[in-house]
PDB file of C-alpha atoms and ligand atoms in Angstrom:
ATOM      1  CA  UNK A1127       0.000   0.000   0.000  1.00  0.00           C
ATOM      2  CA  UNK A1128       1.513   3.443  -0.730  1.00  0.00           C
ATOM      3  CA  UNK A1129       1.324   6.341   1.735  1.00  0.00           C
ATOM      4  CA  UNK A1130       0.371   9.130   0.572  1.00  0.00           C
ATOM      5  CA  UNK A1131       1.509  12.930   0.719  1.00  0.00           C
ATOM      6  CA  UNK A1132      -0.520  16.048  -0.468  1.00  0.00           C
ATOM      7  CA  UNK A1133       0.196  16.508  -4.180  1.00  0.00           C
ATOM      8  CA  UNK A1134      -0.572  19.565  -6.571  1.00  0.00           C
ATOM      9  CA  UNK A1135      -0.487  18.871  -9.881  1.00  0.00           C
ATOM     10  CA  UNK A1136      -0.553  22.348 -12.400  1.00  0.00           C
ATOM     11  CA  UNK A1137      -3.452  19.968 -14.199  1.00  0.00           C
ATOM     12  CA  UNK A1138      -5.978  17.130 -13.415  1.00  0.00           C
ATOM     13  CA  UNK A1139      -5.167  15.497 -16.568  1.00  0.00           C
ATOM     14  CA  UNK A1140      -4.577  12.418 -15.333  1.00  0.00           C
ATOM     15  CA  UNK A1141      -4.422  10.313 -19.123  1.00  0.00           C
ATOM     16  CA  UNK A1142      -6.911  10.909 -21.768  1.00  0.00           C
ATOM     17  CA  UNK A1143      -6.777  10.697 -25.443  1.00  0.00           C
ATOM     18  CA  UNK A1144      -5.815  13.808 -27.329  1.00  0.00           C
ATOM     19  CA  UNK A1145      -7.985  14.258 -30.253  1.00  0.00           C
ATOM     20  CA  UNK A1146      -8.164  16.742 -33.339  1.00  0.00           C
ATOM     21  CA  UNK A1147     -11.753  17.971 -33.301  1.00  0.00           C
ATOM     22  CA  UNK A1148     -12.714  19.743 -36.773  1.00  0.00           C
ATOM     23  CA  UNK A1149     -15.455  22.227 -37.278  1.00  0.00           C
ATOM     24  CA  UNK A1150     -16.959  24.350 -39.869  1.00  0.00           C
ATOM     25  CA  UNK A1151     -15.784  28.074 -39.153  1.00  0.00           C
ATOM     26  CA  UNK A1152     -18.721  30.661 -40.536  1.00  0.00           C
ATOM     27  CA  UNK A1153     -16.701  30.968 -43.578  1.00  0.00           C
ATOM     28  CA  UNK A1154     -17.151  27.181 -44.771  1.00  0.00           C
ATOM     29  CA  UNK A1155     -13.245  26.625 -43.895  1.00  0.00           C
ATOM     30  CA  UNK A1156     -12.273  24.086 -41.351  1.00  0.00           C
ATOM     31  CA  UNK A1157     -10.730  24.837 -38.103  1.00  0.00           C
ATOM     32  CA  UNK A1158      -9.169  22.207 -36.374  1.00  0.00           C
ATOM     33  CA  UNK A1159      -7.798  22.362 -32.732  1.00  0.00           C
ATOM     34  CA  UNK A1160      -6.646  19.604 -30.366  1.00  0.00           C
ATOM     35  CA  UNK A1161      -8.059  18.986 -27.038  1.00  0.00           C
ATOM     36  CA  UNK A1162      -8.108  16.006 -24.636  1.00  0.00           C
ATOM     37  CA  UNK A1163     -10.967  16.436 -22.282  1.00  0.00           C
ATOM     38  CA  UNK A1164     -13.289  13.068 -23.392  1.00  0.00           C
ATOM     39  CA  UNK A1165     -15.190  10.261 -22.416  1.00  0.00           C
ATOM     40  CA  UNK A1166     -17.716   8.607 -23.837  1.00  0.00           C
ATOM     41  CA  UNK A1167     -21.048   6.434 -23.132  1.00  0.00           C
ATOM     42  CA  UNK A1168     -22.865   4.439 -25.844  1.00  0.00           C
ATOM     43  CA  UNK A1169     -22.721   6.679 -28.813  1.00  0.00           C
ATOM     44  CA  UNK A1170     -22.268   9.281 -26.941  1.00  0.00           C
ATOM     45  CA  UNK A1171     -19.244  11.400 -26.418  1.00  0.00           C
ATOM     46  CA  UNK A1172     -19.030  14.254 -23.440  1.00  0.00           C
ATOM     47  CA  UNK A1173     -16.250  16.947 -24.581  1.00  0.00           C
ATOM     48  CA  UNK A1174     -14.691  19.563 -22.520  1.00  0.00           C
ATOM     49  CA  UNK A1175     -14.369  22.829 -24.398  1.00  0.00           C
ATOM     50  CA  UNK A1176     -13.190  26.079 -23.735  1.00  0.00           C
ATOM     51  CA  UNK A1177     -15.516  28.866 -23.839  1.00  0.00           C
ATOM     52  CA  UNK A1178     -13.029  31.493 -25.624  1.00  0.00           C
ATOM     53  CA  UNK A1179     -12.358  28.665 -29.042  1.00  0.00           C
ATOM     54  CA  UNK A1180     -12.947  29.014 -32.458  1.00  0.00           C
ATOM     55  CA  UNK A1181     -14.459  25.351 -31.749  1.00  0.00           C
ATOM     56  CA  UNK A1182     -17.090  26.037 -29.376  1.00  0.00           C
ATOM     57  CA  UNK A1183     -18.194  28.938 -30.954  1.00  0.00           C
ATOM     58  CA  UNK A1184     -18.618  26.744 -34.125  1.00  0.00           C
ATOM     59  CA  UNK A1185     -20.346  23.996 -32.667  1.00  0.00           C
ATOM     60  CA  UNK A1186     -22.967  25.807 -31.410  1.00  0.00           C
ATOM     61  CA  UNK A1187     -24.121  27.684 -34.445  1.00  0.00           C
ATOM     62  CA  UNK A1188     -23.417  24.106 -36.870  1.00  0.00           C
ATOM     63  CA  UNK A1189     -23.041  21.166 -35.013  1.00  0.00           C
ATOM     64  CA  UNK A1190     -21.361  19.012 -37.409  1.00  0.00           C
ATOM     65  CA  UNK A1191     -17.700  17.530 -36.128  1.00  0.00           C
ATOM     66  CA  UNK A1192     -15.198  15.152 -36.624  1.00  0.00           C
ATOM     67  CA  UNK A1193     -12.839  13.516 -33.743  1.00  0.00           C
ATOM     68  CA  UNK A1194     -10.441  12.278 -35.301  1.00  0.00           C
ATOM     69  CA  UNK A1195      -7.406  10.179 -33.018  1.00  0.00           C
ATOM     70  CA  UNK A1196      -3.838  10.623 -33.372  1.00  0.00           C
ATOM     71  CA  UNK A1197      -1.740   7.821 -32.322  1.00  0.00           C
ATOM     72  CA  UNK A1198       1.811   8.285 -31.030  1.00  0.00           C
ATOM     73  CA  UNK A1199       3.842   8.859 -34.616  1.00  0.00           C
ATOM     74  CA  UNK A1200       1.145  11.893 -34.736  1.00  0.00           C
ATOM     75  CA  UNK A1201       2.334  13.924 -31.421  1.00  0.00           C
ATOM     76  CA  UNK A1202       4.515  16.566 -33.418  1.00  0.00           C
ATOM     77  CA  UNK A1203       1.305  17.090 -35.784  1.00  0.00           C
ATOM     78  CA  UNK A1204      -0.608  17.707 -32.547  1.00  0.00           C
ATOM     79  CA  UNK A1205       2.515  20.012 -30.729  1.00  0.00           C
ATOM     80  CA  UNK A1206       2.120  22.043 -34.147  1.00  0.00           C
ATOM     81  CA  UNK A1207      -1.397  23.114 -32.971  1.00  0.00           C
ATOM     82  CA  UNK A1208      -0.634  23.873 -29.436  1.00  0.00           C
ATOM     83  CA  UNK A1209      -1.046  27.859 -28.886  1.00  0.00           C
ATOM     84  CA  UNK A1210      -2.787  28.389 -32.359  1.00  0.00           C
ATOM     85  CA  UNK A1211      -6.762  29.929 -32.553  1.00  0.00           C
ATOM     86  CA  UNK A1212      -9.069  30.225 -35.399  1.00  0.00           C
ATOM     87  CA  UNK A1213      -9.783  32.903 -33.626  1.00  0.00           C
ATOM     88  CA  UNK A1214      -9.667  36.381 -35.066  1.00  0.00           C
ATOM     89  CA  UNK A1215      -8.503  38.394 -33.118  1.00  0.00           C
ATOM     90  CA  UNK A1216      -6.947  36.464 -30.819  1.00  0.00           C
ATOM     91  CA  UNK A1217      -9.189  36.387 -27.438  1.00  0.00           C
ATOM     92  CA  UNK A1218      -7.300  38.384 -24.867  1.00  0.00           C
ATOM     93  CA  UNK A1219      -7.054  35.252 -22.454  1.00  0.00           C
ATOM     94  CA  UNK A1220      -4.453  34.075 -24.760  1.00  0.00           C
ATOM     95  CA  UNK A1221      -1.477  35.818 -25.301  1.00  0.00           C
ATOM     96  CA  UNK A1222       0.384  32.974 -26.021  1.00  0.00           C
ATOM     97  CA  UNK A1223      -1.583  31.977 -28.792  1.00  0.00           C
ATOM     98  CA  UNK A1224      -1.677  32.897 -32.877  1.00  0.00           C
ATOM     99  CA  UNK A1225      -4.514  33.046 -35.199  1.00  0.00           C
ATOM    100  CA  UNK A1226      -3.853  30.373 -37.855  1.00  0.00           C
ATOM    101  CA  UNK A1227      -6.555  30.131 -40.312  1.00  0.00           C
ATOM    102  CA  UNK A1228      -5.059  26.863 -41.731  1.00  0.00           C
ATOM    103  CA  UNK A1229      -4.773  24.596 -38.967  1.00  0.00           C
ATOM    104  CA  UNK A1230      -4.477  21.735 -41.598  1.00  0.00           C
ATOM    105  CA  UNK A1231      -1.977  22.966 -43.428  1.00  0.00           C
ATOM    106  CA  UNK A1232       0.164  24.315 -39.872  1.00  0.00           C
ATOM    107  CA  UNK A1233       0.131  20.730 -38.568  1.00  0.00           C
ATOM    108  CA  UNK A1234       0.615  19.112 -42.155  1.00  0.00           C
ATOM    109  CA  UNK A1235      -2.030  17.391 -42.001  1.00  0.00           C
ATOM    110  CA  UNK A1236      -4.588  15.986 -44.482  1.00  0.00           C
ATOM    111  CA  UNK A1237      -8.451  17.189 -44.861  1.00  0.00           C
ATOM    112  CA  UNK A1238     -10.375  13.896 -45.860  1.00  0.00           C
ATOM    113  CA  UNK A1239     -13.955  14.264 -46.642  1.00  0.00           C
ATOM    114  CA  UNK A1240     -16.916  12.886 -44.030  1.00  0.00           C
ATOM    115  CA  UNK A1241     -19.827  10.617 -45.221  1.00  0.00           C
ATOM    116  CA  UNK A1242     -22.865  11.428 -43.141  1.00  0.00           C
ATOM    117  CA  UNK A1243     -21.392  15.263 -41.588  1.00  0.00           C
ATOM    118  CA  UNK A1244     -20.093  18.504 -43.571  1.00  0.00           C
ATOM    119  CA  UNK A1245     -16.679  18.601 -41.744  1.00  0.00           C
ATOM    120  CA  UNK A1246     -13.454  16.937 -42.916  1.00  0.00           C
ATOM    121  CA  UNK A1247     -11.908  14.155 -41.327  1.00  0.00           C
ATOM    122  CA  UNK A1248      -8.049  14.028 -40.718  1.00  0.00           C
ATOM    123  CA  UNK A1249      -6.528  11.708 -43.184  1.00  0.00           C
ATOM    124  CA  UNK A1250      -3.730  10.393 -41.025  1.00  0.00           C
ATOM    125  CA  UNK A1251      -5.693   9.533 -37.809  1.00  0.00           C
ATOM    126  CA  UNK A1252      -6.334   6.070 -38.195  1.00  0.00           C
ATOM    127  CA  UNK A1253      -9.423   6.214 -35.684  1.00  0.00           C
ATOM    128  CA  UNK A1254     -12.172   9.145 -36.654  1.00  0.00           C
ATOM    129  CA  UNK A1255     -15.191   9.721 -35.514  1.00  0.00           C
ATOM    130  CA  UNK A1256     -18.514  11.874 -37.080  1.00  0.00           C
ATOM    131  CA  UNK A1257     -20.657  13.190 -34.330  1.00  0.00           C
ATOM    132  CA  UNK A1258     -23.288  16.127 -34.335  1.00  0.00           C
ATOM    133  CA  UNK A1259     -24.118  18.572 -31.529  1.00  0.00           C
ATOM    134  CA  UNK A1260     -26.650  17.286 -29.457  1.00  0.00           C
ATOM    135  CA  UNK A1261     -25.957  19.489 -26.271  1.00  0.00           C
ATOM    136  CA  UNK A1262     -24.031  21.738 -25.211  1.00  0.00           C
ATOM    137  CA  UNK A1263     -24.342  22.904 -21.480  1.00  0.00           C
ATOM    138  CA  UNK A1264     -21.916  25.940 -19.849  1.00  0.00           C
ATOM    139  CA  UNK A1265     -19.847  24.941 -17.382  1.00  0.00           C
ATOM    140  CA  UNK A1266     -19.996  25.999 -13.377  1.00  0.00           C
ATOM    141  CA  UNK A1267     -17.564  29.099 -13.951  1.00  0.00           C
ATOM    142  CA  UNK A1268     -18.443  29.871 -17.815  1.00  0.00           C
ATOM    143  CA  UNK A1269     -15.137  29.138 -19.009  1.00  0.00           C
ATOM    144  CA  UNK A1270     -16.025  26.027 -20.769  1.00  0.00           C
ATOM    145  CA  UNK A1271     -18.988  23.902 -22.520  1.00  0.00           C
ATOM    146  CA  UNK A1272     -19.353  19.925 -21.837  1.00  0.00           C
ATOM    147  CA  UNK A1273     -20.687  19.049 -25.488  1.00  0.00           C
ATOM    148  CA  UNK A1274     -22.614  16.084 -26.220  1.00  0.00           C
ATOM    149  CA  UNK A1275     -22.178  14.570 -29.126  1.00  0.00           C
ATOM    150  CA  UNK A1276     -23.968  11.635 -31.370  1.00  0.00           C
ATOM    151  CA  UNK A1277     -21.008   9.995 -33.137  1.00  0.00           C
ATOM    152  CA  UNK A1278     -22.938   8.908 -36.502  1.00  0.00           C
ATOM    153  CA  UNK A1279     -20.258   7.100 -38.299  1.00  0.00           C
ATOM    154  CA  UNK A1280     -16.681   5.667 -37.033  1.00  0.00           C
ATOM    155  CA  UNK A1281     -13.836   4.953 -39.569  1.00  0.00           C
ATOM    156  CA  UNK A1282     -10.886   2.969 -39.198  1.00  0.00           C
ATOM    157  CA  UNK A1283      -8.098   2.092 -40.652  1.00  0.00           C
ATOM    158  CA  UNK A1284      -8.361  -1.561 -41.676  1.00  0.00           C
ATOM    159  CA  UNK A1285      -5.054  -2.419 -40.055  1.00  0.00           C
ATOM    160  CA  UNK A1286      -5.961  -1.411 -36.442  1.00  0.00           C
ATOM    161  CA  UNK A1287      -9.206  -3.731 -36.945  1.00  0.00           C
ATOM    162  CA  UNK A1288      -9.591  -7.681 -35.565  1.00  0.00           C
ATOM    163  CA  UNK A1289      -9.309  -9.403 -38.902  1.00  0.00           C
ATOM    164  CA  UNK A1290     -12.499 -10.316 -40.483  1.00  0.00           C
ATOM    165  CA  UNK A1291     -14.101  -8.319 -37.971  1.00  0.00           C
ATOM    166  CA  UNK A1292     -15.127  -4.385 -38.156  1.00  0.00           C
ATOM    167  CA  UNK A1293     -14.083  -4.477 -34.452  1.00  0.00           C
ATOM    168  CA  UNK A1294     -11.113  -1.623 -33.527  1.00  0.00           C
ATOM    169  CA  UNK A1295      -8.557  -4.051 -31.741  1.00  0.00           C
ATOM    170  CA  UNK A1296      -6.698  -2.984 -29.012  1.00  0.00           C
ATOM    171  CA  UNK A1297      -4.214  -5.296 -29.185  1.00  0.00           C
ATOM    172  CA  UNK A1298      -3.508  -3.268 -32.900  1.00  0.00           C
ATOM    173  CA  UNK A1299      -3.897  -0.253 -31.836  1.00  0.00           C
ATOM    174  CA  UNK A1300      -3.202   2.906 -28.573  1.00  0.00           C
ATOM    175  CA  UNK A1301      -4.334   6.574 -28.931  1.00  0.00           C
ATOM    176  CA  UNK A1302      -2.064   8.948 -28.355  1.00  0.00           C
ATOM    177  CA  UNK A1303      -2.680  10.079 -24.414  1.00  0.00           C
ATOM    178  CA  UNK A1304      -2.132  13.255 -22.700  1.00  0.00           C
ATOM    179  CA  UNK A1305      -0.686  12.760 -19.109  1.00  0.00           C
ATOM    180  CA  UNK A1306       0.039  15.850 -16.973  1.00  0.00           C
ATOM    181  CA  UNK A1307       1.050  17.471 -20.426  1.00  0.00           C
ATOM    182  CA  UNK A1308       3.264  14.975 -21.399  1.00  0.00           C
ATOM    183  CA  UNK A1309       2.176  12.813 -24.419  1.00  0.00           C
ATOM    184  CA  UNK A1310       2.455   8.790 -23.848  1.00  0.00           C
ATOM    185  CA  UNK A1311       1.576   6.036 -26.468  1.00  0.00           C
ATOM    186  CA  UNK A1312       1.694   3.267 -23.298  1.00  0.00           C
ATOM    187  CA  UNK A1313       0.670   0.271 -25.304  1.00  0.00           C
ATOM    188  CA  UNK A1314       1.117  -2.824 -22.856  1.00  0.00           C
ATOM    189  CA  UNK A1315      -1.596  -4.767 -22.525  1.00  0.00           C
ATOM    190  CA  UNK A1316      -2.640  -6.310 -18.668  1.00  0.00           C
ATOM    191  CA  UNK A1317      -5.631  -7.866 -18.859  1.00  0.00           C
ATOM    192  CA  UNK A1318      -9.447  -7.187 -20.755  1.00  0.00           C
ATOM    193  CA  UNK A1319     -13.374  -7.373 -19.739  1.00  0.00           C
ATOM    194  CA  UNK A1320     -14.822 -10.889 -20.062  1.00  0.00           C
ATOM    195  CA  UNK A1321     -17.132  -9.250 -22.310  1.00  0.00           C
ATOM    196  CA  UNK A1322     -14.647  -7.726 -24.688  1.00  0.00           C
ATOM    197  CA  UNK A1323     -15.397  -8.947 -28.357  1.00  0.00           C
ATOM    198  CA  UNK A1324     -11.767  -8.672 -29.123  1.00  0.00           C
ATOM    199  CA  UNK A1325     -10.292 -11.064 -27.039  1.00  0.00           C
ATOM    200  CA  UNK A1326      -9.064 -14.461 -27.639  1.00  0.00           C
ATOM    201  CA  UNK A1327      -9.766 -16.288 -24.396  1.00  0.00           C
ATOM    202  CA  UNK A1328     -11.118 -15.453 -21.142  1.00  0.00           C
ATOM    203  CA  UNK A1329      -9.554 -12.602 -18.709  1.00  0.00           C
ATOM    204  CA  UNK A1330      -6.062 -13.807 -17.032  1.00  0.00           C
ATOM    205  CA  UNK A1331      -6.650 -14.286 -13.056  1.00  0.00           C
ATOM    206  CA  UNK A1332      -3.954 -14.248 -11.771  1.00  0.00           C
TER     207      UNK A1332
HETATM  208  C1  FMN B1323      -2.724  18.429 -25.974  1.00  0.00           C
HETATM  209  C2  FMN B1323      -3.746  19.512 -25.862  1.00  0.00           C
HETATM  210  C3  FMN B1323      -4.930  19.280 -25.198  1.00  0.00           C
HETATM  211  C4  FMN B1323      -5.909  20.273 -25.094  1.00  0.00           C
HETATM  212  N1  FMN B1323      -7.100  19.986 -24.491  1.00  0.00           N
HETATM  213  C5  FMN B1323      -8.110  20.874 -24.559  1.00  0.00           C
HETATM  214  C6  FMN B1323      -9.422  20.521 -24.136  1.00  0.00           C
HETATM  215  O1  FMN B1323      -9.675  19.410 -23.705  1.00  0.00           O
HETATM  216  N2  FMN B1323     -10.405  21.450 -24.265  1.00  0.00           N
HETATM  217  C7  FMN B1323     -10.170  22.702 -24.802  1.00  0.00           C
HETATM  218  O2  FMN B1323     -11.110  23.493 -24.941  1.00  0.00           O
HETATM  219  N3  FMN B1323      -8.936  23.060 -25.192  1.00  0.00           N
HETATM  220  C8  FMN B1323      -7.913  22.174 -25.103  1.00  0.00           C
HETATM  221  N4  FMN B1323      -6.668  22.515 -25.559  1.00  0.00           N
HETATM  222  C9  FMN B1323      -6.421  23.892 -25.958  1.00  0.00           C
HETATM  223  C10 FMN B1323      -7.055  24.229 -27.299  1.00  0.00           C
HETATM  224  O3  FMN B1323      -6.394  23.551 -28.333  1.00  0.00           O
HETATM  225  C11 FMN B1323      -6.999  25.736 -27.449  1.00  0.00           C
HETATM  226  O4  FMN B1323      -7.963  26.272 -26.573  1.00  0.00           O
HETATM  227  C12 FMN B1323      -7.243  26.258 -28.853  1.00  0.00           C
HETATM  228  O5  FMN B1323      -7.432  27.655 -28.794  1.00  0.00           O
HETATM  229  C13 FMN B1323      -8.470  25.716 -29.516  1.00  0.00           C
HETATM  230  O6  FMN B1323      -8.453  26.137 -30.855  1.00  0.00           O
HETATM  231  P1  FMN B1323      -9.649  26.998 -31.434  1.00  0.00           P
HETATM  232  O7  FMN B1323      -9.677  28.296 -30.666  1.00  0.00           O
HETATM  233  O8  FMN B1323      -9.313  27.194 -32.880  1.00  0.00           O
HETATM  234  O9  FMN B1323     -10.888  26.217 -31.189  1.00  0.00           O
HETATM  235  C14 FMN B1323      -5.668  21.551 -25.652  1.00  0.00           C
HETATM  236  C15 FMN B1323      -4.472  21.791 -26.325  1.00  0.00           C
HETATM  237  C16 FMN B1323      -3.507  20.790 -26.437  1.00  0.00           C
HETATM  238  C17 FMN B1323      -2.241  21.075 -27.185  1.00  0.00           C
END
């Protein structure tokens, strides 16, 4: 058992994905920003959003998005984002940050065309969700949204799937995770759910 002493961390971000969320600015372009704040029930994904993005403000006039997920050969693509807006001007909470109207082209990225929702995929994520706004509450202080989202259509690519099977496996592939601002790509395996559909046998006990 470990004792414990009081900690305090700069962030709570104790490991979630990082994702490139697309959205249609008023202008028809795309922006595209990254952001980490996720989890998701059923179809259903809950996003964490800053009030002062180019992204919320999108979402909540058309609702249309793509999350798309980097995996770890992607981190420089999504470092290449970090401190850039669609913004314009700049919102004065963020001095630090640019307006780039081409986040595509900034991270060198690839704009690859949805089925079901107006916005682009990213061509290089090899997991990508379409979702639509179906919610989007403030947040206690007003500094950010939680967005709820219907993902209508995942794509993936064919070699992170269970063979024969249009089941992601995780044995194939790891998002890329954001830990305390550090990215990871941890991708050892301990143990699955007996009711994974992915997995060969039952759990390991012991
Ligand atoms: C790794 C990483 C994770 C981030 N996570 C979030 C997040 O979960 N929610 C959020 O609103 N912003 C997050 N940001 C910051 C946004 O990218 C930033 O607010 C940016 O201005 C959004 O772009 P936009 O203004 O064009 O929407 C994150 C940035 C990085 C680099």
């Amino acid at each position: 058992m470990p004792s414990h002493v009081i900690a305090q961390p700069e962030t709570l971000y104790v490991g979630t994905p990082a994702y490139l969320i697309a959205s249609e600015n008023p202008d028809g372009t795309t922006n595209l920003a990254p952001a980490s704040s996720y989890w998701a029930l059923g179809n259903m994904l809950v996003l964490g959003l800053e009030t002062d993005g180019q992204t919320v403000t999108n979402l909540l006039e058309r609702g249309d998005m793509t999350v798309n997920f980097p995996s770890g050969e992607l981190w420089r693509a999504v470092i290449a984002l970090d401190g850039t807006t669609g913004r314009n001007p700049v919102p004065d909470g963020k001095p630090r940050f640019r307006h780039e109207p081409d986040k595509f082209g900034a991270a060198g990225l690839t704009p690859q065309e949805s089925e079901v929702v107006t916005v682009p995929r990213v061509a290089e994520c090899r997991l990508q969700f379409e979702a639509t706004l179906r919610r989007a509450t403030p947040g206690l202080d007003g500094s950010y949204y939680m967005v709820e989202a219907e993902v209508v259509r995942v794509h993936a690519d064919p070699e992170i799937l269970k063979p024969g099977t249009p089941l992601p496996d995780p044995s194939r592939w790891s998002p890329l995770v954001y830990r305390f601002r550090h990215f990871f790509a941890a991708h050892d395996e301990l143990g699955w759910l007996a009711k994974s559909p992915t997995a060969d046998g039952p759990p390991p006990t012991s």
